[in-house]
Amino acid sequence: MIISINNAVLATQIFSAIFVALLLLSIRRQKGFAGLSVAVTQELKGFAILAIVLSHIGYFLVSDHRFLFPLTIAAGLGVNLFLFLSGYGIATSAISKPLSVWQFYRHRLLKIYTPFWIVVVIFFALDFLIGHKTYGLGYMFQSIIGFFPHADLWTDLNSPLWYFTLIIFYYLLFPLVFFRKYPCPSAVILYLAGYLIVRAEPSILDNVMHLYRIHLFAFPLGVLAAGLVSKYPGSRPQLVIQKLTEKFKDYKLANKIGYWLLMIFFSWLFVYAMRHSSIGGERWLEEATSLLTGAILIILFLIKKFEIKFFYWFGFFSYEIYLFHWPLMARFDIFYCFTPAWLATLLYLGLFLLLGWGMRKLLSKSK
């Protein structure tokens, strides 16, 4: 259901002011340089899921696309960040703690399928009980196994789940082609496998192939990054920065000036890249620009000397939020129909955190 809103520009200004205030209030001092740590990874995931959710609201849920602009322009970047971080994390884990193929499948697939199954069953039930909508057995079976060859916003069970099919493809393939001693060639094999499918253009994937094409590099690139970091530890960014910090530790003023100049430069570079994102142009250029923008953002998060807890907590529950955010807002709205758009958006963000926490608690008790 497309939602009509009034005063989109004013609503955006109010939401943006509160959103920025929440970000600033959540800033905490960081204890030393952390590199691409779990905390930094969660912050990046938080940025990614917020970019995706706000984009879905501004471009698809509401009738006036000025609402939440320009916070709505980074959805593609968010998807690439998720894929890159997933590839990086899974490869780093495989290098440090190798698992057999069966152990990998049992650990990784069960971890992502369990909350997925819960959400899919819940939305099938809600569609039947509240929406009086039914699905064919074939569609239900495809949904249960995680195969989504369509991404229709209004007719599919949960259109953002096209991404789930892509990530499952990589997860199924990863333990078969990843070699701990040769992580970089493994990344190339992963890319070639995806490229061959896109090149073949199977008719069953016609409706989502355009989405796969513009996100083909991100996951293998994450695996490649993990391989380079593990193979050449001297090239790790944290070691370089630590050495520079030790070298110039007696020049505190110069350090501060240099730090803020770097922050300003990469912030400007990120904004510039976002404004020239090449969306709607050549696919290769759009993907290359998105990956470059993602690299700039990662560097920015690596060099900052503070934590952003607001991003961290959205990153911590990002998978759960990804699974249920669209159907809740599009088919079972409880906020936009009763409150101003800016307030409804804030309430949904709070609800998503609460539901993510609830699902984590439920799954932890069932173990």
PDB file of C-alpha atoms in Angstrom, residues 231-337:
ATOM      1  CA  LYS A 231      48.548 -13.277   3.393  1.00  0.00           C
ATOM      2  CA  TYR A 232      50.364  -9.967   3.797  1.00  0.00           C
ATOM      3  CA  PRO A 233      49.966  -8.988   7.463  1.00  0.00           C
ATOM      4  CA  GLY A 234      52.490  -6.189   7.051  1.00  0.00           C
ATOM      5  CA  SER A 235      50.042  -4.472   4.732  1.00  0.00           C
ATOM      6  CA  ARG A 236      47.279  -4.348   7.303  1.00  0.00           C
ATOM      7  CA  PRO A 237      45.979  -0.791   7.635  1.00  0.00           C
ATOM      8  CA  GLN A 238      46.058  -0.966  11.432  1.00  0.00           C
ATOM      9  CA  LEU A 239      49.809  -1.732  11.451  1.00  0.00           C
ATOM     10  CA  VAL A 240      50.528   1.132   9.095  1.00  0.00           C
ATOM     11  CA  ILE A 241      48.495   3.559  11.185  1.00  0.00           C
ATOM     12  CA  GLN A 242      50.057   2.297  14.424  1.00  0.00           C
ATOM     13  CA  LYS A 243      53.550   2.848  13.041  1.00  0.00           C
ATOM     14  CA  LEU A 244      52.645   6.343  11.884  1.00  0.00           C
ATOM     15  CA  THR A 245      51.093   7.104  15.273  1.00  0.00           C
ATOM     16  CA  GLU A 246      54.225   5.974  17.119  1.00  0.00           C
ATOM     17  CA  LYS A 247      56.436   7.947  14.766  1.00  0.00           C
ATOM     18  CA  PHE A 248      54.545  11.193  15.303  1.00  0.00           C
ATOM     19  CA  LYS A 249      53.361  10.654  18.889  1.00  0.00           C
ATOM     20  CA  ASP A 250      55.381  13.622  20.133  1.00  0.00           C
ATOM     21  CA  TYR A 251      53.642  15.944  17.674  1.00  0.00           C
ATOM     22  CA  LYS A 252      50.177  15.996  19.224  1.00  0.00           C
ATOM     23  CA  LEU A 253      48.964  19.146  17.500  1.00  0.00           C
ATOM     24  CA  ALA A 254      50.147  17.896  14.112  1.00  0.00           C
ATOM     25  CA  ASN A 255      48.432  14.567  14.807  1.00  0.00           C
ATOM     26  CA  LYS A 256      45.126  16.264  15.557  1.00  0.00           C
ATOM     27  CA  ILE A 257      45.323  18.526  12.534  1.00  0.00           C
ATOM     28  CA  GLY A 258      46.267  15.608  10.290  1.00  0.00           C
ATOM     29  CA  TYR A 259      43.458  13.473  11.700  1.00  0.00           C
ATOM     30  CA  TRP A 260      40.754  16.073  11.132  1.00  0.00           C
ATOM     31  CA  LEU A 261      42.082  16.896   7.670  1.00  0.00           C
ATOM     32  CA  LEU A 262      41.801  13.199   6.796  1.00  0.00           C
ATOM     33  CA  MET A 263      38.281  13.012   8.232  1.00  0.00           C
ATOM     34  CA  ILE A 264      37.186  16.100   6.302  1.00  0.00           C
ATOM     35  CA  PHE A 265      38.817  14.893   3.090  1.00  0.00           C
ATOM     36  CA  PHE A 266      37.251  11.411   3.145  1.00  0.00           C
ATOM     37  CA  SER A 267      33.885  12.820   4.246  1.00  0.00           C
ATOM     38  CA  TRP A 268      33.938  15.203   1.291  1.00  0.00           C
ATOM     39  CA  LEU A 269      35.059  12.383  -0.991  1.00  0.00           C
ATOM     40  CA  PHE A 270      32.173  10.206   0.221  1.00  0.00           C
ATOM     41  CA  VAL A 271      29.583  12.941  -0.356  1.00  0.00           C
ATOM     42  CA  TYR A 272      31.047  13.672  -3.791  1.00  0.00           C
ATOM     43  CA  ALA A 273      30.935   9.982  -4.754  1.00  0.00           C
ATOM     44  CA  MET A 274      27.327   9.694  -3.565  1.00  0.00           C
ATOM     45  CA  ARG A 275      26.295  12.727  -5.616  1.00  0.00           C
ATOM     46  CA  HIS A 276      27.922  11.211  -8.708  1.00  0.00           C
ATOM     47  CA  SER A 277      26.789   7.631  -8.154  1.00  0.00           C
ATOM     48  CA  SER A 278      26.140   6.838 -11.857  1.00  0.00           C
ATOM     49  CA  ILE A 279      22.767   5.278 -10.965  1.00  0.00           C
ATOM     50  CA  GLY A 280      20.843   4.581 -14.140  1.00  0.00           C
ATOM     51  CA  GLY A 281      23.983   4.638 -16.276  1.00  0.00           C
ATOM     52  CA  GLU A 282      26.109   1.758 -17.504  1.00  0.00           C
ATOM     53  CA  ARG A 283      25.891  -1.207 -15.126  1.00  0.00           C
ATOM     54  CA  TRP A 284      29.648  -1.644 -14.794  1.00  0.00           C
ATOM     55  CA  LEU A 285      30.075   2.058 -14.026  1.00  0.00           C
ATOM     56  CA  GLU A 286      27.262   2.005 -11.466  1.00  0.00           C
ATOM     57  CA  GLU A 287      28.799  -0.994  -9.705  1.00  0.00           C
ATOM     58  CA  ALA A 288      32.330   0.414  -9.839  1.00  0.00           C
ATOM     59  CA  THR A 289      31.154   3.738  -8.396  1.00  0.00           C
ATOM     60  CA  SER A 290      29.223   1.965  -5.638  1.00  0.00           C
ATOM     61  CA  LEU A 291      32.242  -0.171  -4.710  1.00  0.00           C
ATOM     62  CA  LEU A 292      34.524   2.869  -4.703  1.00  0.00           C
ATOM     63  CA  THR A 293      32.057   4.749  -2.500  1.00  0.00           C
ATOM     64  CA  GLY A 294      31.929   1.750  -0.160  1.00  0.00           C
ATOM     65  CA  ALA A 295      35.732   1.684   0.031  1.00  0.00           C
ATOM     66  CA  ILE A 296      35.787   5.378   0.944  1.00  0.00           C
ATOM     67  CA  LEU A 297      33.187   4.796   3.656  1.00  0.00           C
ATOM     68  CA  ILE A 298      35.135   1.852   5.096  1.00  0.00           C
ATOM     69  CA  ILE A 299      38.306   3.961   5.225  1.00  0.00           C
ATOM     70  CA  LEU A 300      36.339   6.717   6.957  1.00  0.00           C
ATOM     71  CA  PHE A 301      35.066   4.270   9.576  1.00  0.00           C
ATOM     72  CA  LEU A 302      38.562   2.822  10.024  1.00  0.00           C
ATOM     73  CA  ILE A 303      40.276   6.135  10.725  1.00  0.00           C
ATOM     74  CA  LYS A 304      37.623   7.691  12.984  1.00  0.00           C
ATOM     75  CA  LYS A 305      38.529   7.758  16.676  1.00  0.00           C
ATOM     76  CA  PHE A 306      35.012   7.363  18.033  1.00  0.00           C
ATOM     77  CA  GLU A 307      32.216   4.816  18.107  1.00  0.00           C
ATOM     78  CA  ILE A 308      28.687   5.465  16.862  1.00  0.00           C
ATOM     79  CA  LYS A 309      26.467   3.283  19.019  1.00  0.00           C
ATOM     80  CA  PHE A 310      23.369   4.171  17.002  1.00  0.00           C
ATOM     81  CA  PHE A 311      24.913   2.504  13.958  1.00  0.00           C
ATOM     82  CA  TYR A 312      26.286  -0.325  16.098  1.00  0.00           C
ATOM     83  CA  TRP A 313      22.905  -1.450  17.429  1.00  0.00           C
ATOM     84  CA  PHE A 314      21.221  -1.272  14.048  1.00  0.00           C
ATOM     85  CA  GLY A 315      24.127  -3.302  12.705  1.00  0.00           C
ATOM     86  CA  PHE A 316      23.805  -5.816  15.521  1.00  0.00           C
ATOM     87  CA  PHE A 317      20.174  -6.472  14.571  1.00  0.00           C
ATOM     88  CA  SER A 318      20.604  -5.743  10.850  1.00  0.00           C
ATOM     89  CA  TYR A 319      19.801  -9.258   9.636  1.00  0.00           C
ATOM     90  CA  GLU A 320      16.547  -9.422  11.580  1.00  0.00           C
ATOM     91  CA  ILE A 321      15.586  -5.915  10.412  1.00  0.00           C
ATOM     92  CA  TYR A 322      16.307  -6.886   6.818  1.00  0.00           C
ATOM     93  CA  LEU A 323      14.021  -9.913   7.115  1.00  0.00           C
ATOM     94  CA  PHE A 324      10.881  -8.185   8.365  1.00  0.00           C
ATOM     95  CA  HIS A 325      11.034  -4.438   7.666  1.00  0.00           C
ATOM     96  CA  TRP A 326       9.313  -4.251   4.268  1.00  0.00           C
ATOM     97  CA  PRO A 327       6.160  -6.389   4.817  1.00  0.00           C
ATOM     98  CA  LEU A 328       5.566  -4.756   8.200  1.00  0.00           C
ATOM     99  CA  MET A 329       5.481  -1.278   6.692  1.00  0.00           C
ATOM    100  CA  ALA A 330       3.968  -2.068   3.289  1.00  0.00           C
ATOM    101  CA  ARG A 331       1.173  -4.488   4.245  1.00  0.00           C
ATOM    102  CA  PHE A 332       0.679  -4.239   7.999  1.00  0.00           C
ATOM    103  CA  ASP A 333       1.298  -0.558   8.676  1.00  0.00           C
ATOM    104  CA  ILE A 334       0.499   0.607  12.204  1.00  0.00           C
ATOM    105  CA  PHE A 335       2.236   4.013  12.301  1.00  0.00           C
ATOM    106  CA  TYR A 336       2.025   5.938   9.009  1.00  0.00           C
ATOM    107  CA  CYS A 337      -1.770   5.798   8.969  1.00  0.00           C
TER     108      CYS A 337
END
